[in-house]
Coordinates of C-alpha atoms in Angstrom, one line a residue:
M1 CA 0.0 -0.4 -5.7
K2 CA 2.8 -1.1 -3.2
K3 CA 6.2 0.1 -4.3
Q4 CA 8.9 -2.5 -4.7
F5 CA 11.5 -2.2 -1.9
Q6 CA 15.0 -1.2 -3.0
S7 CA 17.9 -1.0 -0.5
F8 CA 19.3 2.5 0.0
Y9 CA 22.9 1.3 -0.1
K10 CA 22.3 -0.7 -3.3
R11 CA 20.7 2.3 -5.0
L12 CA 23.6 4.6 -3.9
S13 CA 26.1 1.9 -5.1
Q14 CA 24.5 1.9 -8.5
R15 CA 25.0 5.6 -8.8
I16 CA 28.6 5.3 -7.8
L17 CA 29.0 2.6 -10.4
L18 CA 27.5 4.9 -13.0
V19 CA 29.9 7.7 -12.0
C20 CA 32.9 5.2 -12.2
L21 CA 31.8 4.2 -15.7
L22 CA 31.5 7.8 -16.8
T23 CA 34.9 8.5 -15.2
I24 CA 36.5 5.5 -17.1
V25 CA 35.1 6.9 -20.4
M26 CA 36.1 10.5 -19.8
L27 CA 39.3 10.1 -17.8
G28 CA 40.4 7.1 -19.9
L29 CA 40.2 9.0 -23.2
H30 CA 42.2 11.9 -21.8
V31 CA 44.9 9.8 -20.1
I32 CA 45.3 7.5 -23.2
T33 CA 45.5 10.5 -25.5
F34 CA 48.1 12.2 -23.2
V35 CA 50.2 9.0 -22.9
V36 CA 50.1 8.2 -26.6
A37 CA 51.1 11.8 -27.4
G38 CA 54.0 11.4 -25.0
L39 CA 55.0 8.1 -26.4
V40 CA 55.0 9.5 -30.0
Q41 CA 57.1 12.4 -28.8
M42 CA 59.5 10.0 -27.1
M43 CA 59.8 8.0 -30.4
K44 CA 60.7 11.1 -32.2
I45 CA 63.4 12.0 -29.8
Y46 CA 64.7 8.4 -29.9
F47 CA 64.9 8.3 -33.8
Y48 CA 66.4 11.8 -33.9
S49 CA 69.1 10.8 -31.4
E50 CA 69.9 7.6 -33.5
L51 CA 70.1 9.6 -36.7
K52 CA 72.5 12.2 -35.1
A53 CA 74.6 9.4 -33.5
S54 CA 75.1 7.5 -36.8
S55 CA 75.2 10.4 -39.3
E56 CA 78.8 11.4 -38.6
T57 CA 80.1 7.8 -38.8
I58 CA 78.1 7.3 -42.1
A59 CA 79.6 10.6 -43.5
K60 CA 83.2 9.4 -42.7
Q61 CA 82.6 6.0 -44.3
L62 CA 81.0 7.6 -47.4
D63 CA 83.8 10.1 -47.7
A64 CA 86.4 7.4 -47.3
K65 CA 84.6 5.3 -49.9
T66 CA 84.3 2.4 -47.5
N67 CA 83.9 -1.0 -49.0
Q68 CA 80.2 -1.5 -50.0
D69 CA 79.9 -4.7 -48.1
A70 CA 81.4 -3.3 -45.0
F71 CA 79.1 -0.2 -45.2
Y72 CA 76.1 -2.5 -45.7
Q73 CA 77.0 -4.6 -42.6
Y74 CA 77.5 -1.4 -40.6
M75 CA 74.0 -0.1 -41.6
K76 CA 72.4 -3.5 -40.9
Q77 CA 73.8 -3.3 -37.4
I78 CA 72.2 0.1 -37.0
D79 CA 68.8 -1.4 -38.1
V80 CA 69.3 -4.1 -35.5
D81 CA 70.0 -1.5 -32.8
I82 CA 67.0 0.6 -33.9
N83 CA 64.6 -2.3 -33.6
K84 CA 65.7 -3.0 -30.0
A85 CA 63.7 0.0 -28.9
P86 CA 61.2 -1.0 -26.2
F87 CA 58.3 0.7 -27.9
L88 CA 58.9 -1.2 -31.2
R89 CA 57.9 -4.7 -32.0
N90 CA 61.2 -6.5 -32.9
S91 CA 59.8 -8.3 -35.9
D92 CA 56.6 -9.7 -37.5
E93 CA 55.6 -13.3 -37.8
H94 CA 58.0 -13.8 -40.7
G95 CA 61.0 -12.3 -38.9
K96 CA 60.9 -9.1 -40.8
K97 CA 62.2 -6.1 -39.0
W98 CA 59.8 -3.2 -38.5
A99 CA 62.0 -0.1 -38.6
Y100 CA 64.9 0.2 -41.1
S101 CA 67.4 2.7 -42.4
V102 CA 68.0 4.1 -45.9
V103 CA 70.7 6.3 -47.3
V104 CA 70.2 8.1 -50.6
D105 CA 72.1 10.5 -52.7
S106 CA 70.9 13.9 -54.0
T107 CA 68.9 12.2 -56.7
G108 CA 67.2 9.7 -54.3
T109 CA 69.2 6.7 -55.5
Y110 CA 69.7 4.2 -52.6
L111 CA 73.2 4.2 -51.2
Y112 CA 71.9 1.8 -48.6
H113 CA 68.7 -0.2 -48.3
P114 CA 68.0 -3.4 -46.3
D115 CA 67.3 -5.0 -49.7
K116 CA 70.7 -5.2 -51.4
Q117 CA 69.1 -5.4 -54.8
R118 CA 67.9 -1.8 -54.6
I119 CA 71.3 -0.3 -53.7
G120 CA 72.5 1.8 -56.6
K121 CA 69.7 0.6 -58.8
Q122 CA 66.5 1.9 -57.5
N123 CA 65.3 5.4 -56.4
L124 CA 63.5 6.3 -53.3
F125 CA 61.2 8.6 -55.1
D126 CA 60.0 5.7 -57.3
D127 CA 58.9 3.9 -54.1
L128 CA 57.0 6.9 -52.7
Q129 CA 53.4 7.6 -53.5
E130 CA 54.2 11.3 -53.0
P131 CA 57.3 11.8 -55.3
A132 CA 57.2 15.6 -55.0
W133 CA 59.2 15.7 -51.7
K134 CA 61.4 18.7 -52.2
N135 CA 62.9 19.0 -48.7
F136 CA 64.3 15.5 -48.6
T137 CA 67.2 16.1 -51.0
G138 CA 69.2 19.2 -52.1
K139 CA 71.8 21.5 -50.7
T140 CA 71.6 22.9 -47.2
S141 CA 73.7 25.3 -45.2
T142 CA 72.6 23.9 -41.9
V143 CA 71.8 20.5 -40.4
I144 CA 68.2 19.5 -41.2
V145 CA 66.6 17.0 -38.9
D146 CA 62.9 16.4 -39.6
Y147 CA 60.3 13.8 -40.3
E148 CA 57.4 13.3 -42.7
M149 CA 54.5 11.0 -43.0
I150 CA 54.7 9.1 -46.3
T151 CA 53.5 6.0 -48.1
I152 CA 56.4 3.8 -49.2
D153 CA 56.2 0.4 -50.7
D154 CA 52.4 0.6 -50.1
T155 CA 53.1 1.0 -46.4
Y156 CA 52.0 4.0 -44.4
A157 CA 55.0 5.1 -42.4
D158 CA 56.9 7.9 -40.6
I159 CA 60.3 8.8 -42.1
F160 CA 62.9 10.5 -39.9
Y161 CA 65.8 12.0 -41.8
I162 CA 68.9 14.1 -41.4
R163 CA 70.9 16.1 -44.0
R164 CA 74.2 17.7 -43.3
P165 CA 75.6 20.8 -45.1
G166 CA 78.2 20.1 -47.7
T167 CA 77.0 16.5 -48.3
S168 CA 75.1 15.1 -51.2
W169 CA 73.3 12.3 -49.3
T170 CA 70.5 11.9 -46.7
N171 CA 70.3 9.4 -43.9
A172 CA 66.7 8.3 -42.9
I173 CA 64.9 5.8 -40.7
V174 CA 61.6 4.5 -42.0
V175 CA 59.2 3.4 -39.3
P176 CA 55.8 1.9 -40.4
I177 CA 52.8 3.3 -38.6
E178 CA 51.7 -0.2 -37.8
A179 CA 54.8 -0.6 -35.6
L180 CA 54.1 2.6 -33.8
M181 CA 50.3 1.9 -33.5
S182 CA 51.0 -1.6 -32.2
T183 CA 53.0 -0.1 -29.3
T184 CA 50.5 2.7 -28.6
N185 CA 47.6 0.2 -28.8
I186 CA 49.2 -2.1 -26.3
T187 CA 50.0 0.9 -24.0
A188 CA 46.5 2.2 -24.3
F189 CA 45.1 -1.2 -23.5
I190 CA 47.3 -1.5 -20.4
L191 CA 46.4 1.9 -19.3
L192 CA 42.7 1.3 -19.8
T193 CA 42.9 -2.0 -18.0
F194 CA 44.6 -0.3 -15.0
I195 CA 41.9 2.5 -15.0
I196 CA 39.1 0.0 -15.1
L197 CA 40.7 -2.1 -12.3
G198 CA 41.2 1.1 -10.3
M199 CA 37.6 2.2 -10.8
L200 CA 36.3 -1.3 -9.9
A201 CA 38.4 -1.2 -6.8
T202 CA 37.0 2.2 -6.0
Y203 CA 33.5 1.0 -6.6
W204 CA 34.0 -2.1 -4.4
I205 CA 35.5 0.0 -1.6
S206 CA 32.7 2.6 -1.8
R207 CA 30.0 0.0 -1.8
R208 CA 31.6 -1.7 1.2
S209 CA 31.9 1.7 3.0
I210 CA 28.3 2.6 2.2
R211 CA 27.2 -0.8 3.3
R212 CA 28.9 -0.4 6.6
A213 CA 27.7 3.2 7.0
T214 CA 24.0 2.3 6.3
L215 CA 24.1 -0.9 8.4
P216 CA 22.8 1.1 11.5
L217 CA 19.8 2.2 9.4
Q218 CA 18.9 -1.4 8.7
Q219 CA 19.2 -2.2 12.4
L220 CA 17.1 0.9 13.2
T221 CA 14.5 -0.4 10.7
E222 CA 14.5 -3.8 12.4
S223 CA 14.1 -2.1 15.8
A224 CA 11.2 0.0 14.4
D225 CA 9.5 -3.2 13.3
E226 CA 9.9 -4.6 16.8
V227 CA 8.4 -1.4 18.3
A228 CA 5.5 -1.7 15.9
K229 CA 4.9 -5.2 17.3
G230 CA 4.8 -3.8 20.8
N231 CA 8.4 -4.5 21.9
F232 CA 9.4 -1.1 23.1
K233 CA 12.7 -2.3 24.5
A234 CA 14.1 -3.5 21.2
P235 CA 17.9 -3.0 21.2
L236 CA 19.4 -0.1 19.2
P237 CA 22.8 -0.1 17.3
Q238 CA 25.8 1.3 19.0
L239 CA 27.5 3.9 16.9
K240 CA 31.1 5.3 17.0
Y241 CA 30.5 8.6 15.3
N242 CA 28.3 11.5 16.3
D243 CA 26.6 12.1 12.9
E244 CA 23.1 12.3 11.5
I245 CA 22.6 8.5 12.0
S246 CA 23.7 8.8 15.6
Q247 CA 21.2 11.7 16.1
L248 CA 18.5 9.5 14.5
R249 CA 19.4 6.7 16.8
D250 CA 19.2 9.0 19.9
S251 CA 15.8 10.3 18.7
F252 CA 14.6 6.8 18.2
G253 CA 15.8 5.9 21.7
N254 CA 13.9 8.9 23.1
M255 CA 10.8 7.8 21.1
Q256 CA 11.1 4.3 22.7
H257 CA 11.4 5.9 26.2
S258 CA 8.4 8.2 25.5
L259 CA 6.3 5.3 24.1
T260 CA 7.1 3.2 27.1
Q261 CA 6.0 6.0 29.4
Y262 CA 3.0 6.7 27.3
I263 CA 1.9 3.0 27.3
E264 CA 2.3 2.9 31.1
Q265 CA 0.3 6.1 31.4
L266 CA -2.3 4.7 28.9
K267 CA -2.6 1.5 31.0
T268 CA -3.2 3.6 34.1
T269 CA -5.6 5.9 32.3
T270 CA -7.4 3.0 30.7
A271 CA -7.8 1.3 34.1
Q272 CA -9.1 4.6 35.6
K273 CA -11.4 5.1 32.6
A274 CA -12.7 1.6 33.0
A275 CA -13.3 2.2 36.7
I276 CA -15.1 5.5 35.9
E277 CA -17.2 3.8 33.1
N278 CA -18.1 1.1 35.6
E279 CA -19.1 3.8 38.1
L280 CA -21.1 5.6 35.4
N281 CA -22.8 2.4 34.4
I282 CA -23.8 1.9 38.0
A283 CA -24.9 5.6 38.2
R284 CA -26.9 5.0 35.0
D285 CA -28.6 2.0 36.4
I286 CA -29.4 3.9 39.6
Q287 CA -30.7 6.8 37.6
L288 CA -32.9 4.7 35.4
S289 CA -34.1 2.7 38.4
V290 CA -35.8 5.9 39.7
V291 CA -37.5 6.5 36.4
P292 CA -40.8 4.7 36.3
T293 CA -40.8 1.7 33.9
Q294 CA -44.0 0.1 35.1
F295 CA -47.1 1.9 33.9
P296 CA -50.4 1.1 35.8
E297 CA -53.6 0.1 34.1
L298 CA -55.9 3.0 35.0
K299 CA -59.7 3.1 34.7
D300 CA -60.1 5.8 32.1
S301 CA -56.6 6.9 31.3
I302 CA -53.3 5.6 29.9
I303 CA -49.8 6.9 30.7
Y304 CA -46.5 5.9 29.1
G305 CA -43.0 7.4 29.1
S306 CA -39.4 6.8 28.1
M307 CA -36.0 8.4 28.7
T308 CA -32.9 7.9 26.5
P309 CA -29.8 9.7 27.9
A310 CA -27.4 11.1 25.3
K311 CA -24.4 10.1 27.5
A312 CA -23.8 7.5 30.1
V313 CA -26.0 9.5 32.5
G314 CA -28.4 12.3 31.6
G315 CA -30.2 15.3 33.0
D316 CA -33.7 14.6 31.8
L317 CA -36.4 13.2 34.1
Y318 CA -40.0 12.3 34.3
D319 CA -41.9 10.8 37.2
F320 CA -45.6 10.2 38.2
F321 CA -47.7 8.5 40.8
V322 CA -51.4 7.9 41.3
R323 CA -53.3 9.3 44.3
D324 CA -57.0 8.5 44.4
K325 CA -58.5 9.7 41.1
E326 CA -55.5 12.0 40.3
L327 CA -52.4 11.3 38.3
I328 CA -49.5 13.6 39.6
F329 CA -46.6 13.8 37.2
C330 CA -43.6 15.9 36.2
I331 CA -41.1 16.1 33.3
G332 CA -37.9 18.2 33.3
D333 CA -34.7 18.9 31.5
V334 CA -31.6 19.9 33.5
S335 CA -29.0 22.3 32.0
G336 CA -25.8 20.6 31.1
K337 CA -24.9 17.0 30.6
G338 CA -23.2 14.1 32.3
V339 CA -22.8 13.5 36.1
P340 CA -23.6 17.1 37.3
A341 CA -26.8 17.1 35.4
A342 CA -27.7 13.6 36.6
L343 CA -27.1 14.7 40.3
F344 CA -29.3 17.8 39.8
M345 CA -31.9 15.6 38.2
M346 CA -31.9 13.2 41.1
M347 CA -32.4 16.1 43.5
T348 CA -35.2 17.5 41.4
R349 CA -37.0 14.1 41.3
S350 CA -36.6 13.7 45.1
L351 CA -38.0 17.1 45.8
F352 CA -40.9 16.5 43.4
R353 CA -41.8 13.3 45.2
A354 CA -41.5 15.0 48.6
Y355 CA -43.6 18.1 47.9
A356 CA -46.2 16.5 45.5
A357 CA -47.0 14.0 48.2
D358 CA -48.3 16.8 50.4
G359 CA -51.2 17.5 48.1
D360 CA -50.1 21.0 47.1
T361 CA -51.1 22.7 43.9
P362 CA -48.6 22.5 40.9
D363 CA -47.5 26.1 41.4
R364 CA -46.8 25.5 45.1
I365 CA -44.9 22.3 44.4
V366 CA -42.7 24.2 41.8
T367 CA -42.2 27.2 44.1
R368 CA -41.0 25.0 47.0
M369 CA -38.7 23.0 44.7
N370 CA -37.2 26.3 43.4
R371 CA -36.4 27.6 46.9
V372 CA -34.4 24.5 47.7
L373 CA -32.6 24.1 44.4
S374 CA -31.6 27.8 44.3
E375 CA -29.8 27.6 47.7
N376 CA -26.0 27.5 47.3
N377 CA -26.4 27.1 43.5
D378 CA -23.0 28.7 42.7
S379 CA -22.9 26.9 39.4
Y380 CA -26.3 28.4 38.4
M381 CA -27.6 25.1 37.2
F382 CA -31.3 25.0 36.4
V383 CA -34.1 22.7 35.3
T384 CA -37.0 23.4 33.0
L385 CA -40.0 21.7 34.4
I386 CA -43.7 21.0 34.0
V387 CA -45.6 19.7 37.1
G388 CA -49.1 18.6 36.5
I389 CA -52.1 17.0 38.2
F390 CA -54.5 15.1 35.9
D391 CA -58.0 14.4 37.1
M392 CA -58.8 11.1 35.4
E393 CA -62.6 11.4 35.9
S394 CA -63.1 15.0 34.7
G395 CA -60.2 15.1 32.3
E396 CA -59.0 18.4 33.9
L397 CA -55.3 19.0 33.7
R398 CA -53.9 21.5 36.2
Y399 CA -50.3 22.3 35.4
C400 CA -47.4 24.7 36.2
N401 CA -44.8 25.5 33.6
A402 CA -41.2 26.5 34.6
G403 CA -39.6 27.4 31.3
H404 CA -40.3 24.0 29.7
E405 CA -41.2 23.1 26.1
P406 CA -44.9 23.4 25.3
P407 CA -46.7 20.1 25.3
I408 CA -48.6 18.8 22.2
I409 CA -52.3 18.1 22.3
I410 CA -53.3 15.2 20.1
N411 CA -56.9 14.6 19.0
Q412 CA -58.1 14.9 15.4
E413 CA -54.7 16.6 14.8
A414 CA -51.7 17.7 16.7
H415 CA -51.2 21.2 18.0
F416 CA -49.3 23.0 20.8
L417 CA -50.7 23.8 24.2
E418 CA -49.9 27.5 24.6
L419 CA -47.8 28.2 27.7
D420 CA -46.8 31.5 29.4
S421 CA -43.1 32.3 29.5
T422 CA -41.7 31.6 33.0
F423 CA -38.4 31.1 34.7
P424 CA -36.8 27.6 35.0
V425 CA -36.3 26.2 38.5
G426 CA -33.0 26.9 40.2
P427 CA -31.3 30.2 39.3
I428 CA -33.8 32.7 40.9
A429 CA -34.9 32.0 44.4
D430 CA -37.9 34.4 44.5
A431 CA -39.3 33.5 41.1
T432 CA -43.1 33.2 41.0
Y433 CA -45.1 30.4 39.2
Q434 CA -48.8 30.0 38.4
T435 CA -51.2 27.0 37.9
H436 CA -53.1 26.8 34.6
A437 CA -55.8 24.3 33.7
V438 CA -57.0 22.7 30.5
V439 CA -59.6 19.9 29.9
L440 CA -58.4 16.9 27.9
E441 CA -61.2 15.7 25.7
P442 CA -62.0 11.9 25.5
Q443 CA -59.9 10.0 23.0
S444 CA -57.3 12.7 23.2
S445 CA -53.7 12.6 24.3
I446 CA -51.1 15.1 25.5
L447 CA -47.4 14.6 24.8
F448 CA -44.8 16.1 27.0
Y449 CA -41.2 16.1 25.8
T450 CA -37.7 17.6 26.2
D451 CA -35.8 19.5 23.6
G452 CA -34.0 16.2 22.5
L453 CA -37.0 15.7 20.3
T454 CA -37.3 18.9 18.3
E455 CA -33.5 19.6 18.4
A456 CA -32.4 16.1 17.3
M457 CA -29.7 16.6 14.5
N458 CA -28.6 14.6 11.5
A459 CA -25.2 14.4 9.8
E460 CA -25.9 17.6 7.9
E461 CA -26.5 19.4 11.3
E462 CA -30.2 19.9 10.4
E463 CA -32.7 19.8 13.4
L464 CA -35.7 17.6 13.3
G465 CA -37.9 20.6 14.2
A466 CA -41.5 21.1 15.2
E467 CA -42.8 20.8 11.6
R468 CA -41.4 17.2 11.1
V469 CA -42.6 16.3 14.6
F470 CA -46.2 17.3 13.7
D471 CA -46.0 15.5 10.3
E472 CA -45.0 12.3 12.1
L473 CA -47.7 12.7 14.8
N474 CA -50.4 13.4 12.2
Q475 CA -49.4 10.3 10.3
I476 CA -49.7 8.3 13.5
I477 CA -53.2 9.8 14.1
H478 CA -54.4 9.1 10.6
N479 CA -53.3 5.4 11.0
A480 CA -55.3 5.2 14.2
Q481 CA -52.1 4.3 16.1
A482 CA -52.5 6.9 19.0
S483 CA -51.9 4.7 22.1
P484 CA -49.3 6.4 24.3
K485 CA -46.8 3.5 24.1
L486 CA -47.0 3.1 20.3
L487 CA -46.9 6.9 19.8
I488 CA -43.7 7.2 21.9
E489 CA -42.1 4.2 20.2
R490 CA -42.9 5.7 16.8
M491 CA -41.5 9.1 17.8
T492 CA -38.4 7.6 19.2
Q493 CA -37.9 5.6 16.0
A494 CA -38.5 8.8 13.9
V495 CA -35.7 10.5 15.8
H496 CA -33.3 7.6 15.2
N497 CA -34.2 7.5 11.5
F498 CA -33.6 11.2 11.2
A499 CA -30.3 11.2 13.0
G500 CA -29.0 8.3 11.0
G501 CA -26.4 7.2 13.6
T502 CA -25.3 10.8 14.4
E503 CA -24.3 11.1 18.0
Q504 CA -26.9 13.2 19.8
S505 CA -26.0 16.0 22.3
D506 CA -29.4 16.1 24.1
D507 CA -31.3 13.5 26.1
L508 CA -34.6 12.4 24.7
T509 CA -37.5 12.1 27.2
L510 CA -41.2 11.6 26.2
L511 CA -44.3 11.3 28.5
C512 CA -47.7 10.8 27.0
I513 CA -51.1 10.8 28.9
R514 CA -54.3 9.7 27.1
R515 CA -57.9 10.1 28.2
E516 CA -59.9 7.2 26.9
S517 CA -63.6 8.0 27.7
L518 CA -66.0 10.0 29.8

């Protein structure tokens, strides 16, 4: 299944966004905690300073037994000043002040409270849910400035207080936690908002930078697509920085240049190859033209042959001609393949035609051919050869073997014609050869062949071998299909069936002679 395409810069931007989100969570919590702690500490300093600033004036007024109304107005003004602090909400929706002052005597009775009805009548400890507050009242030899977290009038609050030595009263400021939390919440929200905006700005800048940095990669991709379509001159992006992308661009440019050169060379090579193939086809036609394809109707004999080169041109050969009552023939297999073998084959065929026409015996024909082919044979090429003269009236076959495969006699069954081991033609100038004779019985055939028959290979690199060849020949004999043409066609088809399309390395040449009757 084809994977879905995902842009590199988008994938990297997603990871940056994830990092930004994690940073907002982790950094935001730390920053907000730090700022809130600092804000609380600033509130403490502020309330302590207010207490210290007003405590001496309060002490003087209490010692002078200032008029109660005047003292009340003075304290109300202090409450107003306290609530002007920037970190406190000035009032709620009913106009009620958030922070307020109280002054109590040693028993906790209110000497001042924003609610006049409580002054001199109610006790601070009655309003507390934690009445056992020992440090709030009592004698002291030093100034005590402190704060506690209390629940007063069903409101959770911080109470900041101061007691001076030699006095029987305590001055305090009550600040509901709600007032402080409102400020800290707003501050935290503002901080978090700025952090989020900063991270979003960072993400946007990073995404834009990545997009600009990866744009050359996209352009290189488009150029690669153009190259794949055959446009080897597709423009490449111009880069300002000498980095990895610049090196990739240079490598891509080198590849374009190399591909252009390669295509030009390939065109030249293809043209040359086409010319060579054309010449080889002409050479093949010439070579096949010298191989007999017309087989005469003889009185008492039949001859048929075929040659299938493994390459464009091959090194196998067969030839024959009729002189009076004799059929003079040869079959050979040149060492090597291709053009050199084909040239050597043409020389061999020409020499056979020249010397066989003189009426020599088979051994004399082979000897003369060997002398000529061995001259200046620096490449040590050779040809295995059988030259024969078949008397069509008597059935006598005189033949000379020069290192070739033994032919197969075919009558009631197929069997080899035993041959002596001799040298092929070409490598040894003074090699000697002998003529042998055998009588071919009526209704019998003799099959000459090259090693392309027995050494044909299939895809498993198994050879056809002599055993399979004899099995096929015996089957042909039993089906009464022993005419030379049909026999050769059946054997050629057997080779093709066995090979199964596997390219063969050896040429396949077959020549069959049959004696019909006495």
